[in-house]
Amino acid sequence: MSSKKVQHHLYKNKPSIDLVQKSIQAAKKLSGRELDEIKLIAVSKKIEPNKILEIIKLGQKDFGENRVQEALSKWPNIQKKFPHIKLHLIGPLQTNKVRDAVSIFDTIHSLDRLKLAEVLAKEFKKSNRRLKCFVQVNIGEETQKSGVLPAETDEFVEFCIRECKIPIIGLMCIPPANEDPAPFFAFLNEIARRNSLHDLSMGMSRDFETAISLGATQIRVGSAIFGPRNDMR
Ligand SMILES: *Cc1c(COP(=O)(O)O)cnc(C)c1O
């Protein structure tokens, strides 16, 4: 295993949102989406609170975490000081973590199965908190990835909205790692449109410009803001 770290071209040795913001603006301009609001979610998984605070002080409001447990250990303190921060769950959610997740997050990007929809619906009722949700689509139909299959998405969205009364705002995907993401982003956009869903959560550090050109409304960017994590080699 090499100890050489992956260095993102937008990351210049300290946490920063400057270059990412500039790239977002450029991508919006190129794709004629200058007036659209595109939400930048700073993905802070595995990042220590002091680095997160640096980014909050630069004006960043939306943050993403992929594990409920980690979010619980880092965010309540920060949220006390900065109550305007919005927290997004972008990783898989186990049903036994739903109560904690609903208590700390504002948006869930990973609603991916019937059982989870039912448990979430119950918890929304009980807690009187109704989080906005994205349905995660396994857009490349990869066996190791979670998400609803493209062919089953329409029916699943319908179930979540009609039966469970979950506020579904859009679709989320993570395209296959070593392929051109563009056709997958375009496909997700098409599925969202035929279901009258407005939001598309797609695009990460390596491909958010492409995602913006294909309709992303929320992008999830980690390493281009915070630098390489220790899960990247
Ligand atoms: C980690 C993660 C991201 C951010 O990845 P980067 O490549 O660091 O930008 C985005 N979305 C999900 C679901 C993730 O798990």
Tab-separated table of C-alpha atoms and ligand atoms in Angstrom:
chain	number	residue	atom	x	y	z
A	1	MET	CA	0.000	0.000	0.000
A	2	SER	CA	1.401	3.344	-0.962
A	3	SER	CA	1.430	6.168	1.581
A	4	LYS	CA	1.062	8.738	-1.159
A	5	LYS	CA	-2.138	10.688	-0.634
A	6	VAL	CA	-4.556	11.604	-3.338
A	7	GLN	CA	-4.383	15.361	-3.680
A	8	HIS	CA	-7.388	17.033	-5.184
A	9	HIS	CA	-6.542	19.746	-7.686
A	10	LEU	CA	-8.865	22.208	-5.940
A	11	TYR	CA	-7.354	21.600	-2.511
A	12	LYS	CA	-4.378	23.769	-1.610
A	13	ASN	CA	-3.072	22.593	1.787
A	14	LYS	CA	-5.736	24.115	3.992
A	15	PRO	CA	-9.524	23.767	4.200
A	16	SER	CA	-11.079	26.239	1.794
A	17	ILE	CA	-14.259	26.712	-0.216
A	18	ASP	CA	-12.914	29.432	-2.489
A	19	LEU	CA	-11.793	27.323	-5.421
A	20	VAL	CA	-14.820	25.055	-5.209
A	21	GLN	CA	-17.126	28.096	-5.269
A	22	LYS	CA	-15.309	29.459	-8.306
A	23	SER	CA	-15.636	26.123	-10.099
A	24	ILE	CA	-19.340	26.003	-9.271
A	25	GLN	CA	-19.821	29.488	-10.728
A	26	ALA	CA	-17.876	28.539	-13.865
A	27	ALA	CA	-19.883	25.338	-14.315
A	28	LYS	CA	-23.161	27.232	-13.854
A	29	LYS	CA	-22.145	29.784	-16.453
A	30	LEU	CA	-21.025	27.157	-18.965
A	31	SER	CA	-24.293	25.273	-18.651
A	32	GLY	CA	-26.537	28.356	-18.715
A	33	ARG	CA	-27.684	27.771	-15.134
A	34	GLU	CA	-26.422	31.045	-13.714
A	35	LEU	CA	-29.696	31.871	-11.984
A	36	ASP	CA	-30.202	28.437	-10.471
A	37	GLU	CA	-29.475	27.884	-6.833
A	38	ILE	CA	-27.023	25.037	-6.371
A	39	LYS	CA	-26.501	23.918	-2.818
A	40	LEU	CA	-22.942	23.054	-1.862
A	41	ILE	CA	-22.839	20.396	0.843
A	42	ALA	CA	-19.414	20.264	2.491
A	43	VAL	CA	-18.823	16.593	3.276
A	44	SER	CA	-17.105	16.536	6.667
A	45	LYS	CA	-16.923	12.786	7.323
A	46	LYS	CA	-13.678	11.879	9.104
A	47	ILE	CA	-12.857	15.577	9.476
A	48	GLU	CA	-12.160	17.000	12.936
A	49	PRO	CA	-14.368	19.724	14.422
A	50	ASN	CA	-11.657	22.410	14.311
A	51	LYS	CA	-11.367	22.049	10.540
A	52	ILE	CA	-15.155	22.087	10.208
A	53	LEU	CA	-15.243	25.324	12.207
A	54	GLU	CA	-12.796	26.931	9.776
A	55	ILE	CA	-15.227	26.265	6.950
A	56	ILE	CA	-18.244	27.443	8.970
A	57	LYS	CA	-16.419	30.720	9.553
A	58	LEU	CA	-16.082	31.131	5.796
A	59	GLY	CA	-19.878	31.138	5.586
A	60	GLN	CA	-20.606	27.510	4.707
A	61	LYS	CA	-24.039	26.397	5.994
A	62	ASP	CA	-24.644	22.860	4.685
A	63	PHE	CA	-22.579	19.882	5.819
A	64	GLY	CA	-22.763	16.182	5.034
A	65	GLU	CA	-21.900	13.162	7.164
A	66	ASN	CA	-22.139	9.517	6.144
A	67	ARG	CA	-22.381	7.910	9.595
A	68	VAL	CA	-24.977	8.644	12.256
A	69	GLN	CA	-22.644	7.669	15.102
A	70	GLU	CA	-19.872	9.977	13.947
A	71	ALA	CA	-22.316	12.840	13.396
A	72	LEU	CA	-23.665	12.396	16.943
A	73	SER	CA	-20.181	12.638	18.381
A	74	LYS	CA	-19.197	15.772	16.442
A	75	TRP	CA	-22.233	17.913	15.658
A	76	PRO	CA	-24.397	18.599	18.739
A	77	ASN	CA	-21.676	20.895	20.135
A	78	ILE	CA	-21.235	22.723	16.863
A	79	GLN	CA	-24.996	23.003	16.295
A	80	LYS	CA	-25.400	24.657	19.708
A	81	LYS	CA	-23.055	27.435	18.651
A	82	PHE	CA	-24.247	27.631	15.049
A	83	PRO	CA	-27.963	26.767	14.993
A	84	HIS	CA	-28.327	27.864	11.361
A	85	ILE	CA	-26.205	24.947	10.113
A	86	LYS	CA	-28.043	22.283	8.091
A	87	LEU	CA	-26.844	18.707	8.384
A	88	HIS	CA	-27.276	16.149	5.595
A	89	LEU	CA	-27.073	12.373	5.998
A	90	ILE	CA	-25.416	11.056	2.842
A	91	GLY	CA	-24.556	7.489	3.920
A	92	PRO	CA	-26.612	4.334	4.496
A	93	LEU	CA	-29.117	4.465	7.348
A	94	GLN	CA	-29.873	1.418	9.484
A	95	THR	CA	-33.374	1.274	10.915
A	96	ASN	CA	-32.037	1.086	14.487
A	97	LYS	CA	-30.317	4.459	13.960
A	98	VAL	CA	-33.398	6.219	12.600
A	99	ARG	CA	-34.336	7.928	15.862
A	100	ASP	CA	-30.847	9.401	16.293
A	101	ALA	CA	-30.695	10.384	12.641
A	102	VAL	CA	-34.023	12.209	12.782
A	103	SER	CA	-32.900	14.055	15.898
A	104	ILE	CA	-29.712	15.459	14.399
A	105	PHE	CA	-30.072	15.681	10.593
A	106	ASP	CA	-32.134	18.062	8.441
A	107	THR	CA	-32.091	16.131	5.175
A	108	ILE	CA	-31.605	12.454	4.342
A	109	HIS	CA	-30.051	11.631	0.973
A	110	SER	CA	-30.065	7.853	1.351
A	111	LEU	CA	-33.643	6.601	1.541
A	112	ASP	CA	-33.175	3.323	-0.310
A	113	ARG	CA	-35.667	0.666	0.835
A	114	LEU	CA	-39.251	0.054	1.912
A	115	LYS	CA	-38.496	-0.922	5.488
A	116	LEU	CA	-36.522	2.298	6.010
A	117	ALA	CA	-39.363	4.373	4.572
A	118	GLU	CA	-41.811	2.795	7.022
A	119	VAL	CA	-39.559	3.285	10.032
A	120	LEU	CA	-38.789	6.880	9.029
A	121	ALA	CA	-42.488	7.634	8.600
A	122	LYS	CA	-43.192	6.386	12.123
A	123	GLU	CA	-40.358	8.399	13.613
A	124	PHE	CA	-41.462	11.562	11.795
A	125	LYS	CA	-44.862	11.183	13.388
A	126	LYS	CA	-43.507	10.473	16.836
A	127	SER	CA	-40.918	13.253	16.850
A	128	ASN	CA	-43.009	15.768	14.963
A	129	ARG	CA	-39.998	16.373	12.731
A	130	ARG	CA	-40.343	15.695	9.021
A	131	LEU	CA	-36.985	15.648	7.296
A	132	LYS	CA	-36.711	16.263	3.590
A	133	CYS	CA	-35.597	13.082	1.869
A	134	PHE	CA	-33.903	12.017	-1.330
A	135	VAL	CA	-34.469	8.554	-2.726
A	136	GLN	CA	-31.088	7.020	-3.493
A	137	VAL	CA	-30.997	5.301	-6.868
A	138	ASN	CA	-28.466	2.595	-7.715
A	139	ILE	CA	-28.014	4.246	-11.052
A	140	GLY	CA	-25.292	1.916	-12.365
A	141	GLU	CA	-27.089	-1.191	-11.051
A	142	GLU	CA	-23.958	-2.218	-9.151
A	143	THR	CA	-24.364	-5.175	-6.788
A	144	GLN	CA	-22.195	-3.636	-4.042
A	145	LYS	CA	-24.030	-0.301	-4.011
A	146	SER	CA	-27.178	0.574	-2.150
A	147	GLY	CA	-30.092	2.334	-3.744
A	148	VAL	CA	-33.330	1.518	-5.491
A	149	LEU	CA	-32.964	0.109	-9.014
A	150	PRO	CA	-33.857	2.564	-11.785
A	151	ALA	CA	-36.741	0.365	-12.947
A	152	GLU	CA	-38.225	0.305	-9.437
A	153	THR	CA	-37.778	3.977	-8.620
A	154	ASP	CA	-41.138	5.307	-9.840
A	155	GLU	CA	-43.077	2.828	-7.738
A	156	PHE	CA	-40.863	3.382	-4.699
A	157	VAL	CA	-41.188	7.174	-4.858
A	158	GLU	CA	-44.953	6.810	-5.157
A	159	PHE	CA	-45.020	4.514	-2.105
A	160	CYS	CA	-42.939	6.930	0.004
A	161	ILE	CA	-45.094	9.913	-0.866
A	162	ARG	CA	-48.577	8.325	-0.877
A	163	GLU	CA	-48.328	5.630	1.784
A	164	CYS	CA	-45.672	7.021	4.087
A	165	LYS	CA	-46.244	10.780	3.576
A	166	ILE	CA	-42.505	11.329	3.405
A	167	PRO	CA	-41.499	14.660	1.869
A	168	ILE	CA	-39.461	13.341	-1.054
A	169	ILE	CA	-37.708	16.282	-2.700
A	170	GLY	CA	-35.566	14.462	-5.228
A	171	LEU	CA	-33.204	11.678	-6.214
A	172	MET	CA	-29.599	10.980	-5.246
A	173	CYS	CA	-26.959	8.821	-6.898
A	174	ILE	CA	-23.309	7.831	-6.793
A	175	PRO	CA	-22.290	6.762	-10.309
A	176	PRO	CA	-19.899	3.832	-10.925
A	177	ALA	CA	-16.353	4.779	-9.917
A	178	ASN	CA	-14.392	4.199	-13.076
A	179	GLU	CA	-16.815	5.271	-15.760
A	180	ASP	CA	-17.839	8.551	-17.340
A	181	PRO	CA	-20.466	9.837	-14.870
A	182	ALA	CA	-22.319	11.961	-17.450
A	183	PRO	CA	-24.774	9.326	-18.788
A	184	PHE	CA	-25.620	8.291	-15.215
A	185	PHE	CA	-26.322	11.872	-14.143
A	186	ALA	CA	-28.465	12.377	-17.248
A	187	PHE	CA	-30.377	9.167	-16.467
A	188	LEU	CA	-31.054	10.261	-12.870
A	189	ASN	CA	-32.303	13.605	-14.167
A	190	GLU	CA	-34.697	11.823	-16.532
A	191	ILE	CA	-36.114	9.626	-13.740
A	192	ALA	CA	-36.563	12.684	-11.492
A	193	ARG	CA	-38.401	14.602	-14.212
A	194	ARG	CA	-40.886	11.864	-14.968
A	195	ASN	CA	-41.663	11.713	-11.233
A	196	SER	CA	-42.008	15.505	-10.988
A	197	LEU	CA	-39.176	15.684	-8.464
A	198	HIS	CA	-37.244	18.942	-8.375
A	199	ASP	CA	-33.971	18.120	-6.670
A	200	LEU	CA	-30.973	16.119	-7.802
A	201	SER	CA	-28.252	15.274	-5.268
A	202	MET	CA	-25.344	14.326	-7.496
A	203	GLY	CA	-21.715	15.279	-7.997
A	204	MET	CA	-18.693	14.854	-5.707
A	205	SER	CA	-15.197	16.385	-5.755
A	206	ARG	CA	-14.189	14.673	-8.968
A	207	ASP	CA	-17.345	15.247	-10.979
A	208	PHE	CA	-19.457	18.093	-9.576
A	209	GLU	CA	-18.946	20.303	-12.645
A	210	THR	CA	-20.347	17.530	-14.853
A	211	ALA	CA	-23.212	17.025	-12.412
A	212	ILE	CA	-24.058	20.739	-12.528
A	213	SER	CA	-24.120	20.644	-16.326
A	214	LEU	CA	-26.671	17.812	-16.082
A	215	GLY	CA	-29.015	19.407	-13.594
A	216	ALA	CA	-27.630	18.851	-10.070
A	217	THR	CA	-29.282	21.063	-7.450
A	218	GLN	CA	-27.235	19.783	-4.499
A	219	ILE	CA	-23.613	18.676	-4.755
A	220	ARG	CA	-21.688	16.768	-2.079
A	221	VAL	CA	-18.061	17.820	-1.975
A	222	GLY	CA	-15.515	16.553	0.559
A	223	SER	CA	-11.874	16.255	-0.412
A	224	ALA	CA	-11.827	19.305	-2.700
A	225	ILE	CA	-12.720	21.356	0.401
A	226	PHE	CA	-11.024	19.553	3.296
A	227	GLY	CA	-8.208	17.736	1.519
A	228	PRO	CA	-7.535	14.025	1.435
A	229	ARG	CA	-9.150	11.878	4.151
A	230	ASN	CA	-7.411	8.900	5.689
A	231	ASP	CA	-9.727	6.572	3.777
A	232	MET	CA	-8.059	7.760	0.554
A	233	ARG	CA	-4.705	6.467	-0.528
B	1	LIG	C1	-17.607	10.855	0.840
B	1	LIG	C2	-18.807	11.145	0.041
B	1	LIG	C3	-18.867	12.296	-0.775
B	1	LIG	C4	-17.714	13.267	-0.942
B	1	LIG	O1	-16.649	12.654	-1.604
B	1	LIG	P1	-15.396	13.514	-2.137
B	1	LIG	O2	-14.849	12.694	-3.232
B	1	LIG	O3	-14.481	13.649	-0.974
B	1	LIG	O4	-15.907	14.819	-2.585
B	1	LIG	C5	-20.051	12.524	-1.469
B	1	LIG	N1	-21.104	11.687	-1.381
B	1	LIG	C6	-21.081	10.586	-0.607
B	1	LIG	C7	-22.278	9.714	-0.559
B	1	LIG	C8	-19.937	10.275	0.118
B	1	LIG	O5	-19.924	9.165	0.872
